[in-house]
N, CA, C and O atoms as a Tripos MOL2 file, in Angstrom:
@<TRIPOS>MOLECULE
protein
  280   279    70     0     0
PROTEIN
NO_CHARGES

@<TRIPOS>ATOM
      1 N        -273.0080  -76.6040   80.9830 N.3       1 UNK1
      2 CA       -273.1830  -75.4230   80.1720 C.3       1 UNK1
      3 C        -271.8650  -75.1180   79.4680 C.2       1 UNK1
      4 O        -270.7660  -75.0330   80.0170 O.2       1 UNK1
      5 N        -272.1050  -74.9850   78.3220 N.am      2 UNK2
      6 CA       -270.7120  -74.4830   77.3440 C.3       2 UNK2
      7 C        -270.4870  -73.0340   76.9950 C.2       2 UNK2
      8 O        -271.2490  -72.1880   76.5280 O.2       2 UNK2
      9 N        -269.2110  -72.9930   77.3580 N.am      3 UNK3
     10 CA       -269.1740  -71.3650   77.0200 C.3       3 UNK3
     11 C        -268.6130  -70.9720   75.5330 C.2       3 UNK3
     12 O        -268.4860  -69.8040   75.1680 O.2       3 UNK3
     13 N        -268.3050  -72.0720   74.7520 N.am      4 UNK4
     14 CA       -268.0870  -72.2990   73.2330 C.3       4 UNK4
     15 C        -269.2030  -71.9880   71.9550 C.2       4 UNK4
     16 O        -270.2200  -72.6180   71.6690 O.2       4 UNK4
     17 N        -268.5980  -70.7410   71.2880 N.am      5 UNK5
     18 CA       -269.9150  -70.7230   70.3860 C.3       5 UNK5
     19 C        -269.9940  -71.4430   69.8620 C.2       5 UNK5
     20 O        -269.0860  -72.2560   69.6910 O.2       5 UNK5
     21 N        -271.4660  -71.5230   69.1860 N.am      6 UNK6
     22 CA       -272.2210  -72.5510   68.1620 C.3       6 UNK6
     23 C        -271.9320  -72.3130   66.9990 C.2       6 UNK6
     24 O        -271.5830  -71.1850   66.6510 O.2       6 UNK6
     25 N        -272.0100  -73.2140   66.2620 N.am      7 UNK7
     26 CA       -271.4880  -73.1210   64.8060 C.3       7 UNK7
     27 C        -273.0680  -72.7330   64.2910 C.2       7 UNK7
     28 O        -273.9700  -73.4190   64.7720 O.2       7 UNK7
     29 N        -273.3840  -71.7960   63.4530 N.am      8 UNK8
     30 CA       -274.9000  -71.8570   63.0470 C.3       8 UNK8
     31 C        -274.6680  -71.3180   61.7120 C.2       8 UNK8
     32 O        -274.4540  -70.1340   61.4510 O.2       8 UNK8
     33 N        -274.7040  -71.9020   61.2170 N.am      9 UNK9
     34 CA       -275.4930  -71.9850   59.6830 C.3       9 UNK9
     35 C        -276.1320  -71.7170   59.1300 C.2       9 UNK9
     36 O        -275.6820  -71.4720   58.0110 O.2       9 UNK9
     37 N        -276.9080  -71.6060   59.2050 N.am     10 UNK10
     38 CA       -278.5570  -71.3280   58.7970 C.3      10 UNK10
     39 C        -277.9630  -69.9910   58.0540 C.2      10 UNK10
     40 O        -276.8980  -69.4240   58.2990 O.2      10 UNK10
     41 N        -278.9490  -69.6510   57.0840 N.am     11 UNK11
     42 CA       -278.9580  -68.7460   55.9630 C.3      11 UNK11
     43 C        -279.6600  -67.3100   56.7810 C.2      11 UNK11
     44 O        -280.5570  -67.3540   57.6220 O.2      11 UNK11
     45 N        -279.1750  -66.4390   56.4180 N.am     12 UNK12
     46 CA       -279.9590  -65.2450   57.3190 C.3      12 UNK12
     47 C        -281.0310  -64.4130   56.1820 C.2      12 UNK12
     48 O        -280.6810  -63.4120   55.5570 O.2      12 UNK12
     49 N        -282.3460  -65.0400   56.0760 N.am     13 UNK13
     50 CA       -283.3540  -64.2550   55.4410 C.3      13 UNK13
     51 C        -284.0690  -62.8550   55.9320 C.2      13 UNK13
     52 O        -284.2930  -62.6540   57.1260 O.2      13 UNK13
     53 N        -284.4960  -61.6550   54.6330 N.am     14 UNK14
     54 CA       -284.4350  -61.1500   55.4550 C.3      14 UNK14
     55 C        -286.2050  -60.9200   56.3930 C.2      14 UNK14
     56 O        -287.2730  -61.3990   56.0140 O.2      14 UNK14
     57 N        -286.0670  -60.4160   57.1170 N.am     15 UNK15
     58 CA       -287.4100  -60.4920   57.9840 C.3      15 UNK15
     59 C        -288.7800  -59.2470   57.8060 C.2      15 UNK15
     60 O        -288.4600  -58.0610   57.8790 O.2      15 UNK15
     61 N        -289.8460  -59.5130   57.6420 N.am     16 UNK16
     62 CA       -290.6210  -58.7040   57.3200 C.3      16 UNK16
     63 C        -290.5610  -56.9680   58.2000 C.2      16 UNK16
     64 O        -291.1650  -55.9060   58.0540 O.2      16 UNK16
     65 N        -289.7770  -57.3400   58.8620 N.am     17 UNK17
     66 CA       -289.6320  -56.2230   59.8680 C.3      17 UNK17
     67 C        -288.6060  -55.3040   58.8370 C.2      17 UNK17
     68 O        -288.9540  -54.2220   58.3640 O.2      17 UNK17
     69 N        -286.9650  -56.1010   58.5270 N.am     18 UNK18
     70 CA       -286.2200  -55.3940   57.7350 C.3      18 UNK18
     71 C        -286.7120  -54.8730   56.5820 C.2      18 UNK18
     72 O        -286.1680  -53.9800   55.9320 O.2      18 UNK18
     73 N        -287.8620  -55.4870   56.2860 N.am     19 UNK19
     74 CA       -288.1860  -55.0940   54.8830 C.3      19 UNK19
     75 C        -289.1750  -53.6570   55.1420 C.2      19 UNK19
     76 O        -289.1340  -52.6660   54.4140 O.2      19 UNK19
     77 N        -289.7400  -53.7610   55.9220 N.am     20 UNK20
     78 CA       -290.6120  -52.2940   56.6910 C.3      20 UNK20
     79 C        -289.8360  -51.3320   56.6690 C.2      20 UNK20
     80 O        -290.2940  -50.1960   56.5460 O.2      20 UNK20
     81 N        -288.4980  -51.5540   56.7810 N.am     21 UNK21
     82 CA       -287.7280  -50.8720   57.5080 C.3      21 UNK21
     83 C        -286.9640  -50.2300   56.0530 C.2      21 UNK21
     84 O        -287.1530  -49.0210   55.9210 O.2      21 UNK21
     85 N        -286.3150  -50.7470   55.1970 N.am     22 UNK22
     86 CA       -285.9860  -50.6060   54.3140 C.3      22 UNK22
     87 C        -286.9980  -49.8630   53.3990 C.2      22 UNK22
     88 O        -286.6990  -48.6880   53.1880 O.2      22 UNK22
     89 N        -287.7590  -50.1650   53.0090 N.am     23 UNK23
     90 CA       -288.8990  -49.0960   52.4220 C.3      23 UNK23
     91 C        -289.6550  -47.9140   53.3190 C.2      23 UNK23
     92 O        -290.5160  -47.1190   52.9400 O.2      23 UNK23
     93 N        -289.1890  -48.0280   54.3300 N.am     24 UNK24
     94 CA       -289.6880  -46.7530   55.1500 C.3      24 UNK24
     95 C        -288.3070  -45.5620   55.2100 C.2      24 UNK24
     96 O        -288.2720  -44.5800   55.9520 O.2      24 UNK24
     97 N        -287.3640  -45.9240   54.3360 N.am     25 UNK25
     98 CA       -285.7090  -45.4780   54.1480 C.3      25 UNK25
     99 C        -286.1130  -44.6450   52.5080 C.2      25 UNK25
    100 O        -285.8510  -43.4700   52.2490 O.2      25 UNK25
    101 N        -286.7170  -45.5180   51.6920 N.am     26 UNK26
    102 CA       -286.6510  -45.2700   50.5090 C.3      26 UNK26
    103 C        -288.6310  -44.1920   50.2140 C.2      26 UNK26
    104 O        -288.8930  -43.4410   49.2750 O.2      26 UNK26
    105 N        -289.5060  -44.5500   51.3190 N.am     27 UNK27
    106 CA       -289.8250  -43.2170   51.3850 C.3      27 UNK27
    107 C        -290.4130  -41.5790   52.0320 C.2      27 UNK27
    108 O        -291.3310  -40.7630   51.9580 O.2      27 UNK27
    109 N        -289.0730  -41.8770   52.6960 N.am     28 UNK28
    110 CA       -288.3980  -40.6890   53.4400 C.3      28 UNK28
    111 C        -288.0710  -40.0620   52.4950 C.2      28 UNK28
    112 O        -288.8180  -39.1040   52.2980 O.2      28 UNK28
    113 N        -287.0490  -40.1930   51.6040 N.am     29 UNK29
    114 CA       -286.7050  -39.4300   50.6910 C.3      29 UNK29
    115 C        -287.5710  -39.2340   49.6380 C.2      29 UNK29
    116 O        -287.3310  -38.3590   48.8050 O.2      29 UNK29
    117 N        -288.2570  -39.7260   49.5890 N.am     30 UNK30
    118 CA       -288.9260  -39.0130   48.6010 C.3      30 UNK30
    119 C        -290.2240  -38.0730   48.8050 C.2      30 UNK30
    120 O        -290.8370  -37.4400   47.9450 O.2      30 UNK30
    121 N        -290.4740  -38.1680   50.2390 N.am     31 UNK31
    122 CA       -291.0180  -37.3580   51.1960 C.3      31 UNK31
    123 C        -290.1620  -35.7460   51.3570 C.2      31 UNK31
    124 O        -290.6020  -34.6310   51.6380 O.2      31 UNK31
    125 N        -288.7980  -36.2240   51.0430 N.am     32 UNK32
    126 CA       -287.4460  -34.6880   51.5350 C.3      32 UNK32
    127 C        -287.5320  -34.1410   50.2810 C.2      32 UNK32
    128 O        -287.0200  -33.0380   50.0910 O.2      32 UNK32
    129 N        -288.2680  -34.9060   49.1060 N.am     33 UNK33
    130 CA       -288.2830  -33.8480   47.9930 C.3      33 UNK33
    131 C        -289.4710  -33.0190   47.9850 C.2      33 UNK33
    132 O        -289.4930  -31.8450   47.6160 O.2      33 UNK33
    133 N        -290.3220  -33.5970   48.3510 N.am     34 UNK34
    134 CA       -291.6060  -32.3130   48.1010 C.3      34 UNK34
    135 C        -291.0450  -31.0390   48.8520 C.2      34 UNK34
    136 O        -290.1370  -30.9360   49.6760 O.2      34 UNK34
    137 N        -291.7510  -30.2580   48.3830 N.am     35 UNK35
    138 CA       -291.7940  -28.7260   48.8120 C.3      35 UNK35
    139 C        -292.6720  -28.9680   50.4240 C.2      35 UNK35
    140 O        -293.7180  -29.6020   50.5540 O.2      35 UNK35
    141 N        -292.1190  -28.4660   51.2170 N.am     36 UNK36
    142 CA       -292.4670  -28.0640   52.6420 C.3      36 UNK36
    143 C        -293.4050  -27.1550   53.0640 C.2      36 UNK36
    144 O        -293.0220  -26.0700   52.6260 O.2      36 UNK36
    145 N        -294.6810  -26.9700   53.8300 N.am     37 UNK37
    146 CA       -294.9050  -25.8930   54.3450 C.3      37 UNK37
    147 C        -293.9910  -25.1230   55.1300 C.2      37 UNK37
    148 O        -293.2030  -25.7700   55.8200 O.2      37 UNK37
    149 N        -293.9430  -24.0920   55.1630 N.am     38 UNK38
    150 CA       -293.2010  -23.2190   56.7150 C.3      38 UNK38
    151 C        -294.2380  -23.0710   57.6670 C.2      38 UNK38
    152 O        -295.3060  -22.5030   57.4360 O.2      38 UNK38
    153 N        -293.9570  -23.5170   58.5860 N.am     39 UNK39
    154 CA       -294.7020  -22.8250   60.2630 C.3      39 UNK39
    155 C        -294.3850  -21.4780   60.1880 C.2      39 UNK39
    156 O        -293.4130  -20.9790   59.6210 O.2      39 UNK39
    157 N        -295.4670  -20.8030   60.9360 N.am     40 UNK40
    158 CA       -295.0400  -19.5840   61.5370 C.3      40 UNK40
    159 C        -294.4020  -19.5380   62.7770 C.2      40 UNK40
    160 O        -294.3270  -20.4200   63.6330 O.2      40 UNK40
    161 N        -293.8690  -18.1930   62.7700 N.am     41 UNK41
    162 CA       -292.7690  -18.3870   63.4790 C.3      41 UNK41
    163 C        -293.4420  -17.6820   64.9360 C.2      41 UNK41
    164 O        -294.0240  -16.5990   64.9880 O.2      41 UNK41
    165 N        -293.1610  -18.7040   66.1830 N.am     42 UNK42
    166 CA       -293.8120  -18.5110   67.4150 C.3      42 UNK42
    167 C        -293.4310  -17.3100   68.2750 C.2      42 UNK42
    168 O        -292.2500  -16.9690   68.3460 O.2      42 UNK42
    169 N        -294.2440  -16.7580   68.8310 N.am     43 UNK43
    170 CA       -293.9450  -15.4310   70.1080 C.3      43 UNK43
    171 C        -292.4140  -16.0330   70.5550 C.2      43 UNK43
    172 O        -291.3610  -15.4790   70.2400 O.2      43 UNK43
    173 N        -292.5440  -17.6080   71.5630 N.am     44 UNK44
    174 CA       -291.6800  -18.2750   72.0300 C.3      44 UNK44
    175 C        -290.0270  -18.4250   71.5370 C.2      44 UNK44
    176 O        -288.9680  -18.5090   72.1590 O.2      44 UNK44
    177 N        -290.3750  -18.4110   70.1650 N.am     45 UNK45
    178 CA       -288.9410  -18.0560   69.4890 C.3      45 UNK45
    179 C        -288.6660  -16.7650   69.1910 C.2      45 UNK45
    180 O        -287.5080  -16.3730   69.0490 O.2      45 UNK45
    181 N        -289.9850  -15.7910   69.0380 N.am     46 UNK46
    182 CA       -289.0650  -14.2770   68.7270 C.3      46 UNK46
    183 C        -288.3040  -13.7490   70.4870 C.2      46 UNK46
    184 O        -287.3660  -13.0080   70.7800 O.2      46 UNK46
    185 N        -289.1840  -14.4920   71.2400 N.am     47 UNK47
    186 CA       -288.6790  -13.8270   72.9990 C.3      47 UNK47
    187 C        -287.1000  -14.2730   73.2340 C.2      47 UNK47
    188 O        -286.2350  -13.5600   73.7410 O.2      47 UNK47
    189 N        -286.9270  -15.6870   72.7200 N.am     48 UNK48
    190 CA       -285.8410  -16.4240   72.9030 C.3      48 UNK48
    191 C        -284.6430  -15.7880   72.2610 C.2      48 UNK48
    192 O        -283.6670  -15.5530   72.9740 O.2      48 UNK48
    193 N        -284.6210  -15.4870   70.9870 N.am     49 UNK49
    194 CA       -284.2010  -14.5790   70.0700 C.3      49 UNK49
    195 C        -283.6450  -13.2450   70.4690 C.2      49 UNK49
    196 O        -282.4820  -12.8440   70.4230 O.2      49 UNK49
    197 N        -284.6440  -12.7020   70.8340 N.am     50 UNK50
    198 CA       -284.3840  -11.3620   71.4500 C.3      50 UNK50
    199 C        -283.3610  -11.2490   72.6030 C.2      50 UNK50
    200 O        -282.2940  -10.6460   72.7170 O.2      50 UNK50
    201 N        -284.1880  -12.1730   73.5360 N.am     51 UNK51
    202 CA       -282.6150  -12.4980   74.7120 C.3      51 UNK51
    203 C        -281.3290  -12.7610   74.3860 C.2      51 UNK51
    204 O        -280.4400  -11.9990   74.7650 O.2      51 UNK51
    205 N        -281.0740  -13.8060   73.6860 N.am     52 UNK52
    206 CA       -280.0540  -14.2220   73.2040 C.3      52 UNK52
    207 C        -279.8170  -13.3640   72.3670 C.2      52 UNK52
    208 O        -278.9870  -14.0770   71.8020 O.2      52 UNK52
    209 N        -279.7990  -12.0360   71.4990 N.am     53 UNK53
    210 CA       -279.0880  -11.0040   71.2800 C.3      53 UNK53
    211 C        -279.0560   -9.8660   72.2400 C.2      53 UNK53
    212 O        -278.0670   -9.1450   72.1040 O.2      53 UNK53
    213 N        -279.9290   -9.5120   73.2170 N.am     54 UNK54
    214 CA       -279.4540   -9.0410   73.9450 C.3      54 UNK54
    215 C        -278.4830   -9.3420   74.8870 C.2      54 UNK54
    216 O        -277.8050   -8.3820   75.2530 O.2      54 UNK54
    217 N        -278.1880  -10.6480   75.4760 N.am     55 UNK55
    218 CA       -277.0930  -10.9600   76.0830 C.3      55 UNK55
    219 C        -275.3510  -11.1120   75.3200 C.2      55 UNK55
    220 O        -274.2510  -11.2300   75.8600 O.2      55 UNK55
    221 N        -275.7850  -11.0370   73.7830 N.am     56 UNK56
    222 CA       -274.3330  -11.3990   72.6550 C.3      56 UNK56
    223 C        -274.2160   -9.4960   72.6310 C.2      56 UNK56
    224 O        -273.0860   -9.0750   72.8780 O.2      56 UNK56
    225 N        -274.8390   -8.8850   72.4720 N.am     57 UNK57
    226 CA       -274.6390   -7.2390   72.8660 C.3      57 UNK57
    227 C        -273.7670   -7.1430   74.0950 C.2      57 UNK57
    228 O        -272.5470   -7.1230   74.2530 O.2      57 UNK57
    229 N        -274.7450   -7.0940   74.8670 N.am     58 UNK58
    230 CA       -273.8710   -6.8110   76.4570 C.3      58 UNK58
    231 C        -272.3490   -7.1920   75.8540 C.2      58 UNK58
    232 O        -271.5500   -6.3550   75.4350 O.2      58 UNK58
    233 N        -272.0890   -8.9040   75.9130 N.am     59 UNK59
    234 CA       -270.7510   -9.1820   75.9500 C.3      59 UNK59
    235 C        -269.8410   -8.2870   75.1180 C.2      59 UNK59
    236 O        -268.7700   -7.8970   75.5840 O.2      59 UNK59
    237 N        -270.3790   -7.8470   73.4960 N.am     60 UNK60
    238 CA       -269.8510   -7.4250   72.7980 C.3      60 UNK60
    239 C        -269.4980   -5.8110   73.0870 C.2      60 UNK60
    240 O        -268.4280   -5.3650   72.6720 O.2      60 UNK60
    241 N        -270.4000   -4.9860   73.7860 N.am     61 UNK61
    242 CA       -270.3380   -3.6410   73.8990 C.3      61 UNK61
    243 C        -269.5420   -3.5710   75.5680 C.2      61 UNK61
    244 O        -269.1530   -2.4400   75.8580 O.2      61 UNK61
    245 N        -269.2890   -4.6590   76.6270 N.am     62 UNK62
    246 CA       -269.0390   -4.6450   77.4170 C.3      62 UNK62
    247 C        -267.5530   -5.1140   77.1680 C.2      62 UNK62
    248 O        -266.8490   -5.3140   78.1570 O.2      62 UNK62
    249 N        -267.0350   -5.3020   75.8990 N.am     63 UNK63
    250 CA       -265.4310   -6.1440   75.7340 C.3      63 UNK63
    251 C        -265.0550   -4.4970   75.1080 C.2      63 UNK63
    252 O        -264.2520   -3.6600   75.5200 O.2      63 UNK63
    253 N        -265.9310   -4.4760   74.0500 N.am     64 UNK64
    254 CA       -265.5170   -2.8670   73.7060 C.3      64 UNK64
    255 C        -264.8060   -1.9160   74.6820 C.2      64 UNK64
    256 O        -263.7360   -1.3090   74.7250 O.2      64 UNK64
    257 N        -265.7780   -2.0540   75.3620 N.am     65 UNK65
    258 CA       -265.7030   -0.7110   76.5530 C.3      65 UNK65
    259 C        -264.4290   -0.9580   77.3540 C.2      65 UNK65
    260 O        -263.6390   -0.0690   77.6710 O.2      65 UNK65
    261 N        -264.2840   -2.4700   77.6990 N.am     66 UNK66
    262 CA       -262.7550   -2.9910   78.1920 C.3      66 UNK66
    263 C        -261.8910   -2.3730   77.6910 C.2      66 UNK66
    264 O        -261.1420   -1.5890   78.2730 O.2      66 UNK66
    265 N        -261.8880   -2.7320   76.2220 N.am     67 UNK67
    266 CA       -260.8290   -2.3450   75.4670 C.3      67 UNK67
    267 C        -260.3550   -0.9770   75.7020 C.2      67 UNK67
    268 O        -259.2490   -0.8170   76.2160 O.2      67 UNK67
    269 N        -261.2660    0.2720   75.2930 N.am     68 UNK68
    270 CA       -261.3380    1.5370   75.3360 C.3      68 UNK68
    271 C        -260.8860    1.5850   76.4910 C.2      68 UNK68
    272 O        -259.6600    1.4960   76.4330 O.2      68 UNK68
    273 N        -261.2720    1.6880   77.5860 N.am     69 UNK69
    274 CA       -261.0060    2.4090   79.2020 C.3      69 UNK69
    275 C        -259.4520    1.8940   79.5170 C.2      69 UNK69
    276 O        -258.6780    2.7030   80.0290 O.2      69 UNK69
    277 N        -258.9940    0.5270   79.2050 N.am     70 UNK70
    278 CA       -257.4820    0.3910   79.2960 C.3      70 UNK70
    279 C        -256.5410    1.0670   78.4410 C.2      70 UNK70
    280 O        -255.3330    0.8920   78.5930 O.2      70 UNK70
@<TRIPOS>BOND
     1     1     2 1
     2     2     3 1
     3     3     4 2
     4     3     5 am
     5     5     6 1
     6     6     7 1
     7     7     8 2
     8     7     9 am
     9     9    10 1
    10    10    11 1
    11    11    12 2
    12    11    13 am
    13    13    14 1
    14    14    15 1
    15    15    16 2
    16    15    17 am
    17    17    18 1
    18    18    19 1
    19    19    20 2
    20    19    21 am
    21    21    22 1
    22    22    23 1
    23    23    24 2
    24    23    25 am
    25    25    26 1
    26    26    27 1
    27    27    28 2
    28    27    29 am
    29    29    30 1
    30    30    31 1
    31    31    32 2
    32    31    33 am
    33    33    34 1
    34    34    35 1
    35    35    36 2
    36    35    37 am
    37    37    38 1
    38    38    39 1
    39    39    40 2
    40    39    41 am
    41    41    42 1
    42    42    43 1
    43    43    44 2
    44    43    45 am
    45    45    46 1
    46    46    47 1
    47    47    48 2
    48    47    49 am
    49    49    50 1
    50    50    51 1
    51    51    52 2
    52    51    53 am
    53    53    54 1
    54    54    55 1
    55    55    56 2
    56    55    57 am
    57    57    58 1
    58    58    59 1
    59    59    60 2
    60    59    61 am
    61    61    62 1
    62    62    63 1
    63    63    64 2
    64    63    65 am
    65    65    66 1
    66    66    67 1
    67    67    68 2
    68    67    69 am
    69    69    70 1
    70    70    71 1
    71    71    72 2
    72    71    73 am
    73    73    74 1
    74    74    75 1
    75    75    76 2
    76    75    77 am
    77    77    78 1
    78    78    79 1
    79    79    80 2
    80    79    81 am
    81    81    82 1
    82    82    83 1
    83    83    84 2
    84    83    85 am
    85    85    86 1
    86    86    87 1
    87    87    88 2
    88    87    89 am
    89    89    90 1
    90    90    91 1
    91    91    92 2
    92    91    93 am
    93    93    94 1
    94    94    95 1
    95    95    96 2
    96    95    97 am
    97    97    98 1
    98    98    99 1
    99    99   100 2
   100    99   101 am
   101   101   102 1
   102   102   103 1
   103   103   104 2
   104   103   105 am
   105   105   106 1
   106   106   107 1
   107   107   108 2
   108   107   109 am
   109   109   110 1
   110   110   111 1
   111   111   112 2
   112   111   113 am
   113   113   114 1
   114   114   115 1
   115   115   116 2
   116   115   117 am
   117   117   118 1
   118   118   119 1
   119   119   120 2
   120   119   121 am
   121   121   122 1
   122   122   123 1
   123   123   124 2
   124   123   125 am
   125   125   126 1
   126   126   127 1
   127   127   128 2
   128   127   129 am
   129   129   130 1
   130   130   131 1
   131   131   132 2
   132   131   133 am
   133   133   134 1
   134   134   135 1
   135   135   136 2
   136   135   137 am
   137   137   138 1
   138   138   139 1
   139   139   140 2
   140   139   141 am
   141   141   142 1
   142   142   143 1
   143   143   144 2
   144   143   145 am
   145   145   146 1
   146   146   147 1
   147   147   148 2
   148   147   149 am
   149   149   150 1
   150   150   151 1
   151   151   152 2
   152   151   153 am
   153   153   154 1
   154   154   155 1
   155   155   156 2
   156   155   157 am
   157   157   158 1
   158   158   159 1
   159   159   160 2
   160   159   161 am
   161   161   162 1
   162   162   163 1
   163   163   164 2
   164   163   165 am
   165   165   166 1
   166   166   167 1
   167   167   168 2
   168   167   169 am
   169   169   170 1
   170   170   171 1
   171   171   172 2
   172   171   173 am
   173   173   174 1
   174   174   175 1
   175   175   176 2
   176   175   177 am
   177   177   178 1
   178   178   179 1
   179   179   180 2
   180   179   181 am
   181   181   182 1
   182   182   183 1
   183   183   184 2
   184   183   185 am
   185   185   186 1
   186   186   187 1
   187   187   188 2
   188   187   189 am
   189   189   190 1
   190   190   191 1
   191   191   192 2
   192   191   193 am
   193   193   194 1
   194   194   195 1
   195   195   196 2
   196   195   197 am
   197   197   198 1
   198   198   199 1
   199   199   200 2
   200   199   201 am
   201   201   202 1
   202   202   203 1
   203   203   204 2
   204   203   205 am
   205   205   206 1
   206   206   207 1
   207   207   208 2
   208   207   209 am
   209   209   210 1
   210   210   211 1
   211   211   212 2
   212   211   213 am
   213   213   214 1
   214   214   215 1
   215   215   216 2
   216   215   217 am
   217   217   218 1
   218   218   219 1
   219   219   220 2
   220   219   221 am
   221   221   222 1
   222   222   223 1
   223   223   224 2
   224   223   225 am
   225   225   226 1
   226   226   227 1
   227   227   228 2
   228   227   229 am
   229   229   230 1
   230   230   231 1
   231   231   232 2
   232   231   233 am
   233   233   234 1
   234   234   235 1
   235   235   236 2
   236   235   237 am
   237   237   238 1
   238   238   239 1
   239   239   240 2
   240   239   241 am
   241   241   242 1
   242   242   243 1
   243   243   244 2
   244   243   245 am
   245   245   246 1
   246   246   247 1
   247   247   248 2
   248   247   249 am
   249   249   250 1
   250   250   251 1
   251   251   252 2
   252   251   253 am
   253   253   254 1
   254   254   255 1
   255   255   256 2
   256   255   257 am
   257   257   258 1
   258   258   259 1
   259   259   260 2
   260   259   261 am
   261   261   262 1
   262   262   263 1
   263   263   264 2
   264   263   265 am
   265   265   266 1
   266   266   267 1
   267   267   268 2
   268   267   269 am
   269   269   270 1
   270   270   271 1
   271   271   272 2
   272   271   273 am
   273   273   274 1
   274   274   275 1
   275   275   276 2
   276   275   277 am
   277   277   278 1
   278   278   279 1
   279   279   280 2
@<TRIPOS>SUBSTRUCTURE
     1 UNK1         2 RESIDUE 1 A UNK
     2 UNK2         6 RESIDUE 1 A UNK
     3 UNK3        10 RESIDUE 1 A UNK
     4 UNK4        14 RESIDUE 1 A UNK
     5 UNK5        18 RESIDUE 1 A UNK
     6 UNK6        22 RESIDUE 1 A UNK
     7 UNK7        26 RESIDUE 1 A UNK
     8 UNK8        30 RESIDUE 1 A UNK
     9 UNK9        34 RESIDUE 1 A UNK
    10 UNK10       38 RESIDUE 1 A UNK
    11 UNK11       42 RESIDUE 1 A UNK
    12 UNK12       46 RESIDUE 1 A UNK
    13 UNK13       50 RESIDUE 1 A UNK
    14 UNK14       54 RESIDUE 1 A UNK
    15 UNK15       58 RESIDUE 1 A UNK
    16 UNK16       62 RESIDUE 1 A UNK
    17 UNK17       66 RESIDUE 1 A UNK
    18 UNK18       70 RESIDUE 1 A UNK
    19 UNK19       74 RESIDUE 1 A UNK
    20 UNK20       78 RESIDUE 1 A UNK
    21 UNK21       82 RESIDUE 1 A UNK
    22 UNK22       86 RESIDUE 1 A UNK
    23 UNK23       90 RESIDUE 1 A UNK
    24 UNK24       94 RESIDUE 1 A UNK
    25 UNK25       98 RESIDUE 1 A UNK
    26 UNK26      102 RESIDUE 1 A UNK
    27 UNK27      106 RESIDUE 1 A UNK
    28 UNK28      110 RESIDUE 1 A UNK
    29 UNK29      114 RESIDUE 1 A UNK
    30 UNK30      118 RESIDUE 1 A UNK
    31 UNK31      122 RESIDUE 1 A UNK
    32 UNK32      126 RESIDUE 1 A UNK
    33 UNK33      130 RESIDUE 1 A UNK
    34 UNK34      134 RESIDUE 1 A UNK
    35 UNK35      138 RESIDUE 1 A UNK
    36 UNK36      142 RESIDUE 1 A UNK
    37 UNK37      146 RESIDUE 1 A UNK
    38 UNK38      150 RESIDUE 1 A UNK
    39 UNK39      154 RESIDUE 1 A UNK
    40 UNK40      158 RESIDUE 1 A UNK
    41 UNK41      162 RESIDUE 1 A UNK
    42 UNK42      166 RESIDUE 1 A UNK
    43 UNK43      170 RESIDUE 1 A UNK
    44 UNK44      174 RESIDUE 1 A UNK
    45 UNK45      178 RESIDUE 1 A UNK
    46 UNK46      182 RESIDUE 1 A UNK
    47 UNK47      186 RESIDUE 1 A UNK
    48 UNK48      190 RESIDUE 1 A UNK
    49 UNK49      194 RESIDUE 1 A UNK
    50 UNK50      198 RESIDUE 1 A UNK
    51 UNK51      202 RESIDUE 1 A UNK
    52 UNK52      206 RESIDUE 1 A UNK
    53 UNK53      210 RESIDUE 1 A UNK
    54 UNK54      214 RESIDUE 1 A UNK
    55 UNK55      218 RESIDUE 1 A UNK
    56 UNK56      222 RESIDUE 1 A UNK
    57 UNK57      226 RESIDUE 1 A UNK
    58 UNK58      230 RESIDUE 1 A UNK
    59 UNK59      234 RESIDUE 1 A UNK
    60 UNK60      238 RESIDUE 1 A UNK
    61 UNK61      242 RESIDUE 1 A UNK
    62 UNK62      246 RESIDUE 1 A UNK
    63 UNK63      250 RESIDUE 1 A UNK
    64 UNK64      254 RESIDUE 1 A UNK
    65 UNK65      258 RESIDUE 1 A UNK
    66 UNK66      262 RESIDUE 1 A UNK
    67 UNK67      266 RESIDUE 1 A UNK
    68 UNK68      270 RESIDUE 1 A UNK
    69 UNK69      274 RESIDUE 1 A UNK
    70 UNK70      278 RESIDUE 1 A UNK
């Protein structure tokens, strides 16, 4: 067994796969130009939302209050 690479030659064509692949590149974008529907926007994200400003409050009215009382 040789642990010496092979010299290979051979021409590198490209393969029906790259070529799938390459036109599935060219239309994407032209998919990113049409105009989009919007989803509506889920319970799941207004709940998430809500928490996550109620917890950026706390920190913010709780650094306040630091501040003040020292």
């Amino acid at each position: 067994m040789s642990t010496q690479p092979q010299d290979d030659n051979t021409p590198v064509e490209p393969t029906p796969a790259t070529d799938a692949v390459d036109k599935a590149a060219t239309d994407a974008t032209l998919e990113d130009k049409a105009p989009k529907e919007r989803q509506p926007i889920t319970t799941n994200r207004i709940v998430l939302w809500v928490i996550v400003a109620a917890i950026g409050l706390y920190f913010v009215v709780s650094g306040v209050y630091g501040i003040l009382v020292k």
